[in-house]
XYZ file of N, CA and C in Angstrom:
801
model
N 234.041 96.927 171.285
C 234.075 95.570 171.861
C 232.654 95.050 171.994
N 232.048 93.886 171.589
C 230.767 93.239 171.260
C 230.732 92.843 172.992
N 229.634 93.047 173.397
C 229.473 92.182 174.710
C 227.792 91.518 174.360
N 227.549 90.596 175.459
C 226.499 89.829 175.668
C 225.023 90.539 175.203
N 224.164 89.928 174.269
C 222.957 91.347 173.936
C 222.409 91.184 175.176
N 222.041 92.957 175.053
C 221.264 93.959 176.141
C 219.920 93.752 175.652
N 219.408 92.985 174.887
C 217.656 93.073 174.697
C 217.350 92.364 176.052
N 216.124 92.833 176.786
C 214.964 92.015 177.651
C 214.010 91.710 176.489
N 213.457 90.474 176.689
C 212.442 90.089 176.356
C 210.859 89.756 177.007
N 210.209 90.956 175.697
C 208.863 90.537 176.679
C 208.022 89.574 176.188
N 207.058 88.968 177.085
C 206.417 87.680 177.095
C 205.742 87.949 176.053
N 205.054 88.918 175.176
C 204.203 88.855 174.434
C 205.033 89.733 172.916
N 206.447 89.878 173.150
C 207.214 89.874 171.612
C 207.068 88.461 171.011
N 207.059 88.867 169.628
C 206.684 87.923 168.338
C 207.924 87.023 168.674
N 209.413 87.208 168.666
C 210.458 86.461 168.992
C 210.861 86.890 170.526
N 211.603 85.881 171.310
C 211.807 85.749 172.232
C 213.657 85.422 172.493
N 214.531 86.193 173.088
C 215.898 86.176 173.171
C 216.223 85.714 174.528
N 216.389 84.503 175.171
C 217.556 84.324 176.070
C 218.687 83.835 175.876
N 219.542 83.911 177.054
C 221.001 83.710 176.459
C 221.678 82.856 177.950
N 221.867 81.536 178.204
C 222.648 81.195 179.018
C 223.836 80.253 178.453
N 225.032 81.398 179.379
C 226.570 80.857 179.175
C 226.631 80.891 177.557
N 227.201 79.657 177.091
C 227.605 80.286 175.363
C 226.740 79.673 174.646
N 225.277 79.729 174.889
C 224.404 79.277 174.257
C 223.134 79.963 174.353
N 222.769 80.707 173.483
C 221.377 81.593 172.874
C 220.101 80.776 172.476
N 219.098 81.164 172.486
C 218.075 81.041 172.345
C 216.962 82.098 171.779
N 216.503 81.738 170.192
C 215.323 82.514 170.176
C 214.635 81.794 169.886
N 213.268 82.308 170.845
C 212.018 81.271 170.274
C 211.165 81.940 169.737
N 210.178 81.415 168.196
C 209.178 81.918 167.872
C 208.358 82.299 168.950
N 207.831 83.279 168.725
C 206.384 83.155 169.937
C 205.218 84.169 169.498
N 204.458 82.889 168.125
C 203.260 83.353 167.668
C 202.211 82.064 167.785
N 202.798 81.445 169.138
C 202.035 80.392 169.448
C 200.800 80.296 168.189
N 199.594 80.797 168.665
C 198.048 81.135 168.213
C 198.006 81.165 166.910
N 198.914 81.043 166.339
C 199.538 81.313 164.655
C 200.468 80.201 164.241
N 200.567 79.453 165.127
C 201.856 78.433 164.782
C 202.498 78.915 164.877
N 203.480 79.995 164.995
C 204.538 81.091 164.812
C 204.883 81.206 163.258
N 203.813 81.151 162.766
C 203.757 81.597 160.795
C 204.560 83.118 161.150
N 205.128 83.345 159.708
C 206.019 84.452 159.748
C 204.659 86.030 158.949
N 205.403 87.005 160.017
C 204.427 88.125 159.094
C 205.763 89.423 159.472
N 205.112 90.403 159.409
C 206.187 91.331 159.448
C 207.038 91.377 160.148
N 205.791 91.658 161.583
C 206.586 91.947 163.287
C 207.415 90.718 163.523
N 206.929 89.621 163.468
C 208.551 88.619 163.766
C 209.486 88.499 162.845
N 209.541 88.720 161.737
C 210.253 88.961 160.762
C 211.265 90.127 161.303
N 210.885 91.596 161.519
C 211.731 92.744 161.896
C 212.490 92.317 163.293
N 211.901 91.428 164.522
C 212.025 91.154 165.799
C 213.575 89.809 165.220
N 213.203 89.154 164.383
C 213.860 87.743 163.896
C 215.306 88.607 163.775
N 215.125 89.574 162.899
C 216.227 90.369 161.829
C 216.783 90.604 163.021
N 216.660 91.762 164.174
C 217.476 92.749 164.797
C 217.829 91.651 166.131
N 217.292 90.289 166.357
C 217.804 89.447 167.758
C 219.086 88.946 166.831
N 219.080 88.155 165.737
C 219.956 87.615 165.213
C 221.162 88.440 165.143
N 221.381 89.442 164.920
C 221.790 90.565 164.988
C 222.868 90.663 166.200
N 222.124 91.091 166.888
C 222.646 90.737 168.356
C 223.342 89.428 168.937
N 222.797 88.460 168.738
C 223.462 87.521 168.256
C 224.675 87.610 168.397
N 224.875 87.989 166.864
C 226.294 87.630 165.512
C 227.021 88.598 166.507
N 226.736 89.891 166.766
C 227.744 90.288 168.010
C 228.263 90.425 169.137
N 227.488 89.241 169.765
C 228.183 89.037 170.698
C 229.545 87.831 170.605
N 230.539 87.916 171.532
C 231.641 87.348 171.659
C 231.455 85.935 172.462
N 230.625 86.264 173.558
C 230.417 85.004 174.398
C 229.475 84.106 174.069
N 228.665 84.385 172.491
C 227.801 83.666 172.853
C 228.767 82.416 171.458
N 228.657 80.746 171.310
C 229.066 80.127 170.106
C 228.468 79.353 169.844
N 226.665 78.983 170.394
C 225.762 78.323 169.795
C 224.509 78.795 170.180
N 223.445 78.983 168.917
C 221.960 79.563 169.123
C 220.989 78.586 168.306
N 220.479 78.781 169.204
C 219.235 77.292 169.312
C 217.954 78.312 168.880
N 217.545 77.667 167.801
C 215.997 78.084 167.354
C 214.685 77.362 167.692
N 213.743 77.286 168.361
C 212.467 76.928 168.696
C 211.465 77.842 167.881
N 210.469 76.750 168.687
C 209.116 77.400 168.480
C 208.345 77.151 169.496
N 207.326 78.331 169.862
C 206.653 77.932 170.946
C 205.414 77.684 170.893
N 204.620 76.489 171.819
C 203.095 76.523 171.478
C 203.619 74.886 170.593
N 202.227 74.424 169.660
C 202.193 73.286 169.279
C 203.086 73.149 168.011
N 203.424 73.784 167.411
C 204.531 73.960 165.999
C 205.994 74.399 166.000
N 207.015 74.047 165.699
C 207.986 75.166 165.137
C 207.591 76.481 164.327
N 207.192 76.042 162.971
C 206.866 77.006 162.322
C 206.425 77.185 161.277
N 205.023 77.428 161.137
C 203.853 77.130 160.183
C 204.248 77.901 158.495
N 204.915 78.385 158.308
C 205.724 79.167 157.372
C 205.111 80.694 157.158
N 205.108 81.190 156.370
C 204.529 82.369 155.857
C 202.981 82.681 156.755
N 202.830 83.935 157.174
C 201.657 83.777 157.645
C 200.386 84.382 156.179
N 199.468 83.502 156.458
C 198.628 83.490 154.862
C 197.583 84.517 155.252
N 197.199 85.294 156.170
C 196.455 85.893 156.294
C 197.330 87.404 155.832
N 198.314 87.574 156.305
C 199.110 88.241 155.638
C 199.172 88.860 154.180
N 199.498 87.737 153.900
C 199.771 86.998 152.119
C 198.176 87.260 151.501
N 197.132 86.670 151.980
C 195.834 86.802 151.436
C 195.671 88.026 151.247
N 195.780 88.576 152.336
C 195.145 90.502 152.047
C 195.910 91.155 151.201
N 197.102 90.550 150.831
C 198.397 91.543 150.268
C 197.680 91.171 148.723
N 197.292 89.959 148.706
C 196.815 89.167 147.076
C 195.640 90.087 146.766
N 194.405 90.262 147.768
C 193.392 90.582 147.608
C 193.009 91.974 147.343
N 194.296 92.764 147.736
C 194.558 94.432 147.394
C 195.315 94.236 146.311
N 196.117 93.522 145.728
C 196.987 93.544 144.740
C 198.107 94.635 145.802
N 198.554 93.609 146.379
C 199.658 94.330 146.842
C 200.689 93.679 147.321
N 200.671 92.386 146.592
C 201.579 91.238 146.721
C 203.065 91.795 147.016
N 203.727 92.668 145.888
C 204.995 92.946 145.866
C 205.354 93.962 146.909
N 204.680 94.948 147.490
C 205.102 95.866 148.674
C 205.351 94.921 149.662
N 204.114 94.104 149.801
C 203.633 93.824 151.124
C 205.182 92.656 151.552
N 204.988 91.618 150.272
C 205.946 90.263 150.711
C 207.291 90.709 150.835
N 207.688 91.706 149.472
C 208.998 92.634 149.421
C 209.234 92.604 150.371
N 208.525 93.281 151.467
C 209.080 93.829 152.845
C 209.494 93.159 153.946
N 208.549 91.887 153.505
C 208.344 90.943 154.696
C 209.513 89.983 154.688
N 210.071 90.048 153.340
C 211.105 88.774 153.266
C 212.538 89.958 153.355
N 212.323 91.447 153.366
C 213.550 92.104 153.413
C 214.245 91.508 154.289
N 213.017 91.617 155.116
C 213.595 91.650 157.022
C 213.905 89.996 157.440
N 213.333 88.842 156.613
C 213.536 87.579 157.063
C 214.467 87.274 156.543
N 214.722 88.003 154.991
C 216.240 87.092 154.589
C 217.414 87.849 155.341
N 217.344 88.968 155.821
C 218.428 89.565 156.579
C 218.597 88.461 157.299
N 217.792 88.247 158.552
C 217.508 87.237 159.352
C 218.584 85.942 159.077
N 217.578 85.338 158.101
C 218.985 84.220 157.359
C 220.053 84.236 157.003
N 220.081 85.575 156.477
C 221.299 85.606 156.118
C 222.539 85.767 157.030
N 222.066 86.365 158.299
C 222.890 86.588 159.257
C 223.119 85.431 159.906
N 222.062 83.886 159.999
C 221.802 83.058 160.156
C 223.260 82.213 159.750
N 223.505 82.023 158.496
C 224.484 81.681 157.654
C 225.609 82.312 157.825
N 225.760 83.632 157.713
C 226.708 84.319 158.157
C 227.850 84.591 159.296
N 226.954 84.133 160.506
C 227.550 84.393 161.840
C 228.348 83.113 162.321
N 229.045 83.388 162.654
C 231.003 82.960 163.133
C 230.348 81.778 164.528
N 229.064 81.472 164.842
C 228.570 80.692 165.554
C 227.348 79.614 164.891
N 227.433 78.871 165.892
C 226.539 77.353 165.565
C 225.003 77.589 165.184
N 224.068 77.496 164.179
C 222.749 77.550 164.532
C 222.038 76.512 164.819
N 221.412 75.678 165.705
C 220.552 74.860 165.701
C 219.205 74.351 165.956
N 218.330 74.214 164.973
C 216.974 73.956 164.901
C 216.913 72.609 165.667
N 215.784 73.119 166.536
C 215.075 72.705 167.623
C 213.392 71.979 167.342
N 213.253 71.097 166.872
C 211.619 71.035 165.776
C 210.948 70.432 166.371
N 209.571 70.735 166.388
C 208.262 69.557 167.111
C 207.509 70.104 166.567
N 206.308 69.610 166.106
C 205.004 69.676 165.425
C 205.696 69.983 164.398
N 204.994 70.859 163.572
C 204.929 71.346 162.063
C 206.054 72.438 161.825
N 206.555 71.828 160.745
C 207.687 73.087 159.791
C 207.511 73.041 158.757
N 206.499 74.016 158.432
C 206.222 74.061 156.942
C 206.291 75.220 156.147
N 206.766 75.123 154.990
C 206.529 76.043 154.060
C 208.075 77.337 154.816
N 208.357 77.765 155.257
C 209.533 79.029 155.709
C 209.823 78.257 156.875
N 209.021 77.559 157.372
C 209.541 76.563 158.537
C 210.505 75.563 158.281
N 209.998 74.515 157.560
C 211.030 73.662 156.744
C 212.300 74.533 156.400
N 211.978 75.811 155.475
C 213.284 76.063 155.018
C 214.065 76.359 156.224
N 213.587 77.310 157.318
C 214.242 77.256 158.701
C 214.993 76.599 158.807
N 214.296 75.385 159.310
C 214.773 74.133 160.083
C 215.887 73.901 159.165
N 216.389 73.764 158.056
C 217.433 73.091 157.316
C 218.098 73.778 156.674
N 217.795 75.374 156.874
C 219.206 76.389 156.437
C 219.791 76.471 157.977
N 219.351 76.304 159.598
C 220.476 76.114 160.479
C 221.399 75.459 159.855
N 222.357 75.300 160.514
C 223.864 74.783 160.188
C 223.209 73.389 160.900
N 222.508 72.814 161.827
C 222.204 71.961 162.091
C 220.994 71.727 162.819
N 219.898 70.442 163.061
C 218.404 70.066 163.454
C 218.417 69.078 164.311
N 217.790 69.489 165.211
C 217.162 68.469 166.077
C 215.800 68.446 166.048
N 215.437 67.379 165.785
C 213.492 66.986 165.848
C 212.995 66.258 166.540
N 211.933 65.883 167.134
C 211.441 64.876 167.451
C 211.037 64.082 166.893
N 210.309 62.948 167.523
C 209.777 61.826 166.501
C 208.466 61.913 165.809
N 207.806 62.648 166.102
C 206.763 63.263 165.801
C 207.009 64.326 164.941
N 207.741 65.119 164.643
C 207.815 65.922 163.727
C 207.739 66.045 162.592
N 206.727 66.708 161.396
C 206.543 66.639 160.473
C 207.214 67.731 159.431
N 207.261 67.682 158.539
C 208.440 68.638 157.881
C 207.165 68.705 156.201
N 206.317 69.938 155.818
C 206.106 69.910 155.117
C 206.449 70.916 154.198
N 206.392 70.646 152.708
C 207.069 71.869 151.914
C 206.097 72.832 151.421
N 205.123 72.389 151.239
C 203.265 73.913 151.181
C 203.694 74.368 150.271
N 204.846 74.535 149.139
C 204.844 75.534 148.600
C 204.388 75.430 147.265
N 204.508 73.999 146.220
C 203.756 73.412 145.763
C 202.602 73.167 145.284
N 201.704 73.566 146.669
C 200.114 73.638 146.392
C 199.815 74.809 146.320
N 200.736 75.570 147.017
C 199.914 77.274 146.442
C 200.787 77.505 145.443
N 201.419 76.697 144.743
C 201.632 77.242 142.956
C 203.279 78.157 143.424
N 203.698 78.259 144.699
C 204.852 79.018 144.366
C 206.180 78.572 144.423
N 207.286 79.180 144.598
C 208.693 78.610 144.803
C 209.379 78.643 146.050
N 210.195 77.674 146.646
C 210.690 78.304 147.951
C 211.056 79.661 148.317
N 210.980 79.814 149.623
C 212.056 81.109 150.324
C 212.563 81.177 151.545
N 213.250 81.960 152.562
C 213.173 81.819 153.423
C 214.784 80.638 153.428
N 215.337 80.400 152.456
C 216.865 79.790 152.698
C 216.752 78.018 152.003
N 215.569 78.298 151.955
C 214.887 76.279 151.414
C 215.422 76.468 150.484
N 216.419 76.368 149.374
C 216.953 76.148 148.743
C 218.502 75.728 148.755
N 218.453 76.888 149.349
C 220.153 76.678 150.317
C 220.340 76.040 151.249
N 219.671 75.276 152.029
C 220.082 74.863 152.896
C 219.726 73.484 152.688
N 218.490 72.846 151.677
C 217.970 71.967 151.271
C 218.696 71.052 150.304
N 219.205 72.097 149.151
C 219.915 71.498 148.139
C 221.557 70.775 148.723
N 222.166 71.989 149.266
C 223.271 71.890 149.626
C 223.207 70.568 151.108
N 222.803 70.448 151.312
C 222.404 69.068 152.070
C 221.905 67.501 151.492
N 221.032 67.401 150.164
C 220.471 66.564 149.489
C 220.689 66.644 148.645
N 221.444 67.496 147.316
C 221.335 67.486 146.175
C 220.252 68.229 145.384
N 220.433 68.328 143.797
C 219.581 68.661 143.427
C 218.289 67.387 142.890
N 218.536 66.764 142.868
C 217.384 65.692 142.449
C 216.524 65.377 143.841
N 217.120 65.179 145.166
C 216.507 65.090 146.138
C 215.445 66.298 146.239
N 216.408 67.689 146.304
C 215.523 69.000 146.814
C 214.219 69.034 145.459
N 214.557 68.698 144.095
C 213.353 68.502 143.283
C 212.428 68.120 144.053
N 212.530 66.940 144.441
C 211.462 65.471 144.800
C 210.850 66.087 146.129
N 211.489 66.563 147.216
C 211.101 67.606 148.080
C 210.103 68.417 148.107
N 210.252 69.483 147.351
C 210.075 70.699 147.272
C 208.872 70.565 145.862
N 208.635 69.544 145.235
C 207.428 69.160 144.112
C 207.077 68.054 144.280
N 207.404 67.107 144.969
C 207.085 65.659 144.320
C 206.643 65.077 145.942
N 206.866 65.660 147.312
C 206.466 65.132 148.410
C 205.451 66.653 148.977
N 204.222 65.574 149.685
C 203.235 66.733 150.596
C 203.688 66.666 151.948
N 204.713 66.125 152.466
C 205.062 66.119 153.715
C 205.908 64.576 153.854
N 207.107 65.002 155.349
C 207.783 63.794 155.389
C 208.285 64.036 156.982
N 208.584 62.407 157.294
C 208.659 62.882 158.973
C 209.864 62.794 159.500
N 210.425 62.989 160.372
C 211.955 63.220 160.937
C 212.679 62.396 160.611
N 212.225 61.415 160.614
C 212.789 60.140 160.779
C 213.249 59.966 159.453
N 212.419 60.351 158.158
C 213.017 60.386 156.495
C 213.990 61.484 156.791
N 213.503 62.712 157.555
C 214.588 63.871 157.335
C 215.701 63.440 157.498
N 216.242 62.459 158.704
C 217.075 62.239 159.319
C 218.205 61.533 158.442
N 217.119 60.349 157.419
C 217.536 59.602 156.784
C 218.486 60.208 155.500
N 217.970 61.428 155.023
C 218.200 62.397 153.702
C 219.260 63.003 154.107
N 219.788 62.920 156.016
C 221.038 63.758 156.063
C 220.115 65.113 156.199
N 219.087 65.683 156.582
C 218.762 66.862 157.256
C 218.459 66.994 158.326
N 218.109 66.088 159.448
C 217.968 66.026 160.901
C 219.584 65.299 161.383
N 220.017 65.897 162.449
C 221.013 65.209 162.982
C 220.631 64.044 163.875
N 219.786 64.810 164.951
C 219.376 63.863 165.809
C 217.700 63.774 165.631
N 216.779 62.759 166.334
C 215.718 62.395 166.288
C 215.268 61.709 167.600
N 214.532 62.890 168.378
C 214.221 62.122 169.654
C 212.887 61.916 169.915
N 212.649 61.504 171.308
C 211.241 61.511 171.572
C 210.800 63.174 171.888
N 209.585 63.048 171.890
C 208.690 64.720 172.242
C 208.862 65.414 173.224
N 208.800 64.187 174.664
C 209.624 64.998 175.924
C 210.748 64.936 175.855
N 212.015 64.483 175.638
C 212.987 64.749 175.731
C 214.162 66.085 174.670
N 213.169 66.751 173.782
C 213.177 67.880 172.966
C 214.183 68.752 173.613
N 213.534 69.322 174.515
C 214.620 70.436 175.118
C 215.577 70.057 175.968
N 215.716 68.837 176.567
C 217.057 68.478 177.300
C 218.124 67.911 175.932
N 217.491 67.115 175.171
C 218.528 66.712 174.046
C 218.895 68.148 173.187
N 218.118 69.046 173.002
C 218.951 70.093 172.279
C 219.709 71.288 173.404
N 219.426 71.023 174.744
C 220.454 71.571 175.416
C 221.857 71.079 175.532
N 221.472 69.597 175.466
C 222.708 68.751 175.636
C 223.624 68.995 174.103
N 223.123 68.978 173.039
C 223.649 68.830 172.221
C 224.313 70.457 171.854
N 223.389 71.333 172.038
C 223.973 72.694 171.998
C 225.515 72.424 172.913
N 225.404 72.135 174.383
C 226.511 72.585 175.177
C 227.969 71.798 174.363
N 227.426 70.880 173.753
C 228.526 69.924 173.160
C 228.796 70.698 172.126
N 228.677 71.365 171.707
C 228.835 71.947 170.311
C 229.534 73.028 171.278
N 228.935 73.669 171.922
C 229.777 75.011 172.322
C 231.049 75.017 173.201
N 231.542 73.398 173.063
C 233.004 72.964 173.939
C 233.824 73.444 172.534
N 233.607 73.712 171.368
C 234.626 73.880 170.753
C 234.933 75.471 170.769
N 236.435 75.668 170.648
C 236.724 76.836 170.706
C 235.687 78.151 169.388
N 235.745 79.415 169.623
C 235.163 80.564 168.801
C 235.968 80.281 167.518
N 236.921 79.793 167.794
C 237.531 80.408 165.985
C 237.679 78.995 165.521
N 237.767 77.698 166.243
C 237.372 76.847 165.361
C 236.352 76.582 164.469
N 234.981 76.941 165.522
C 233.630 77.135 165.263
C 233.766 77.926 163.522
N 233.777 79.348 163.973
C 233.988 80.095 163.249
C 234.617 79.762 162.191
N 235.703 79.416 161.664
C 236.431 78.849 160.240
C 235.830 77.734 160.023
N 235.483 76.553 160.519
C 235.037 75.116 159.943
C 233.712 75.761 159.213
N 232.516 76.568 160.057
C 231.933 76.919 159.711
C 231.876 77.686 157.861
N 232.672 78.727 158.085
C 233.122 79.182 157.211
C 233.578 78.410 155.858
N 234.530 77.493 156.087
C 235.075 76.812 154.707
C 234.246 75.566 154.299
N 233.380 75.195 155.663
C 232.366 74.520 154.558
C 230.895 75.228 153.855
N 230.859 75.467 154.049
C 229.699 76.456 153.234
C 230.250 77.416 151.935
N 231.785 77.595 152.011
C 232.914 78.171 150.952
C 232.731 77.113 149.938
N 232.796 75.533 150.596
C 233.682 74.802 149.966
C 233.013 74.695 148.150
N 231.666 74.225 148.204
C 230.785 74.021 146.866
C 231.199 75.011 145.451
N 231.545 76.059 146.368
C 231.529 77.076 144.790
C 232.575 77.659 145.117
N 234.150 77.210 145.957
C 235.068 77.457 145.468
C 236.309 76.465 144.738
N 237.050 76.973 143.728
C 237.959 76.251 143.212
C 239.223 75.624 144.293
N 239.239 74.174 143.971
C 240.305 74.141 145.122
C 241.536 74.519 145.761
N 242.359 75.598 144.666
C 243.149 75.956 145.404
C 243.144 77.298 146.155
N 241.618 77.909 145.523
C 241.188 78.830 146.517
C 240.881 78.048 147.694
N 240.404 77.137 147.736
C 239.621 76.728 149.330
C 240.911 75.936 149.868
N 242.025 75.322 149.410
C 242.616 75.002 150.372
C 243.901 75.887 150.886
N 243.995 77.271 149.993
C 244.518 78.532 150.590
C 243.321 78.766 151.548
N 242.109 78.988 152.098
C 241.379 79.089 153.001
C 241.851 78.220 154.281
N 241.748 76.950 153.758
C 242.064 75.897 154.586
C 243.218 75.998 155.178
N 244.128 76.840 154.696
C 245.632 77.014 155.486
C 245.844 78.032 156.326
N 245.007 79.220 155.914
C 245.015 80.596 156.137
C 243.729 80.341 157.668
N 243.133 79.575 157.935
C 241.820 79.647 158.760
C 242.789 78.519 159.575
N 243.352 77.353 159.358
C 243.901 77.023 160.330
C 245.191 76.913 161.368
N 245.991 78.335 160.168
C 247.109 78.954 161.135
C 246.355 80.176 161.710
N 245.094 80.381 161.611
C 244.983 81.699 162.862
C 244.053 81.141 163.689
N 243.713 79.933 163.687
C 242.769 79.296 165.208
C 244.146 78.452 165.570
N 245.538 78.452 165.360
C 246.554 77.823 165.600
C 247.253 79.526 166.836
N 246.634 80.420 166.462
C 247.336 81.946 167.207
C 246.536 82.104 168.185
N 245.146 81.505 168.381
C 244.104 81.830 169.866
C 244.936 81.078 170.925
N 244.838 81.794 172.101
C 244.364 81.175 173.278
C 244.222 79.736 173.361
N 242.935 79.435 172.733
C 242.560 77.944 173.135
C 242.997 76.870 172.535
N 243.729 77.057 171.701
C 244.406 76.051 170.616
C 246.230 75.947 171.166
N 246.571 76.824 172.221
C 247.777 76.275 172.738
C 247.527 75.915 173.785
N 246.218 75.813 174.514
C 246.444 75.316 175.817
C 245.963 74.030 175.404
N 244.885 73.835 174.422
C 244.302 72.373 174.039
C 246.081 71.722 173.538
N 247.028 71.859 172.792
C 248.064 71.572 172.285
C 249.051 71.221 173.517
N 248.911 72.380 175.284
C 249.746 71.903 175.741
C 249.063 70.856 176.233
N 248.077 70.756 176.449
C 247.384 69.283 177.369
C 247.425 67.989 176.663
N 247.556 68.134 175.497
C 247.611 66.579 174.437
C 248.638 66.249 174.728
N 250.279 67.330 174.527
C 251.394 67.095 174.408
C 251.850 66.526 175.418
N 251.312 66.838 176.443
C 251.801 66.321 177.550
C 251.146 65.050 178.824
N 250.098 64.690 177.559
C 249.559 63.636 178.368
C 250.590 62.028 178.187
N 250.615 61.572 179.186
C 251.453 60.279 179.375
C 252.870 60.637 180.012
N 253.301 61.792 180.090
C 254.158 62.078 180.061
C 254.686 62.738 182.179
């Protein structure tokens, strides 16, 4: 039986885990770094998410960053020394083992993810921010793609979460053809949901988390599921999904008491 994660978090881990009622929280916390990604938050990212995906009570997790950025992407000091030994492939190999787990569990898990953005998301940040299942930014927030000028290709989910949101001609123009763009375009492209002011950041993504977490676990869970199915399956696979996912959130708990309260209103 999954219960609530048992991690404490200490003030000076690379990621940071709290958890109130059915809503999680991890925050970068490589302030001094932007919270750029290197090993240790990478392995810390992998095993909270983790925890996470098994717990039962929790059905929405909110991603931050702490300090002046979300998340500066890749950390390059990292990356530099790995270039400068010729040791590109051990070093990044390792580093993205543990981050695409991360994502992938990201994508994976039967609950809500939502990016939380202020200052800079660039380069693994960006992809962050827009492989959640959903973004909140401020108005100030800048969204750059870095990957471009150092000659390489996305990672970190910017593809998946970019394309499948904008298309492929958009994520081109993105990801080669723009040096940066601000919430307010994100918003426009259909990758920011909401767009607020700077102070109001963490009350609007609390608010918006708790709203999200009024829906039942297994609704969450299947909508989730069959849209992210839907692109690359044939339709009568996905609408056997579609039948099969909504006669068993039709067998919970919360779907006959929501059913007796409709039925019987006016009445």
């Amino acid at each position: 039986m999954s219960t609530a994660p048992a991690t404490v978090s200490q003030p000076d881990d690379p990621a940071l885990l709290r958890v109130d009622g059915p809503v999680a929280t991890i925050t970068l916390n490589r302030p001094a770094a932007f919270n750029s990604i290197n090993l240790a938050i990478a392995q810390k990212l992998e095993a909270l998410s983790a925890e996470v995906e098994a717990s039962d009570e929790i059905r929405v997790l909110v991603i931050e960053g702490e300090g002046r950025a979300f998340c500066a992407g890749g950390d390059l000091q990292t990356i530099g020394a790995a270039a400068a030994s010729d040791t590109i492939a051990p070093v990044v190999g390792e580093l993205l083992k543990h981050y695409h787990a991360f994502i992938t569990t990201l994508r994976r898990m039967p609950k809500l993810v939502l990016a939380s953005v202020h200052g800079s998301a660039a380069g693994a940040g960006l992809s962050l921010a827009f492989v959640a299942d959903l973004c909140v930014a401020t108005e100030d927030a800048r969204f750059t793609p870095a990957y471009s000028k150092l000659g390489v290709s996305p990672d970190g989910g910017g593809t998946v979460g970019v394309v499948a949101s904008v298309g492929t001609r958009r994520a081109l123009q993105i990801f080669l053809g723009e040096d940066s763009f601000t919430a307010q375009q994100a918003h426009e492209w259909g990758l920011v949901a909401k767009v607020v002011p700077a102070a109001e950041l963490k009350a609007a993504t609390r608010e918006f988390a708790l709203r999200l977490a009024q829906t039942a676990p297994a609704g969450i869970a299947a909508t989730k599921a069959l849209i992210y199915r839907s692109p690359v399956s044939p339709i009568e696979q996905q609408l056997d999904a579609e039948r099969d996912g909504i006669i068993d959130c039709m067998h919970t708990d919360e779907f006959k008491v929501a059913v007796k309260k409709f039925t019987s209103k006016g009445k």
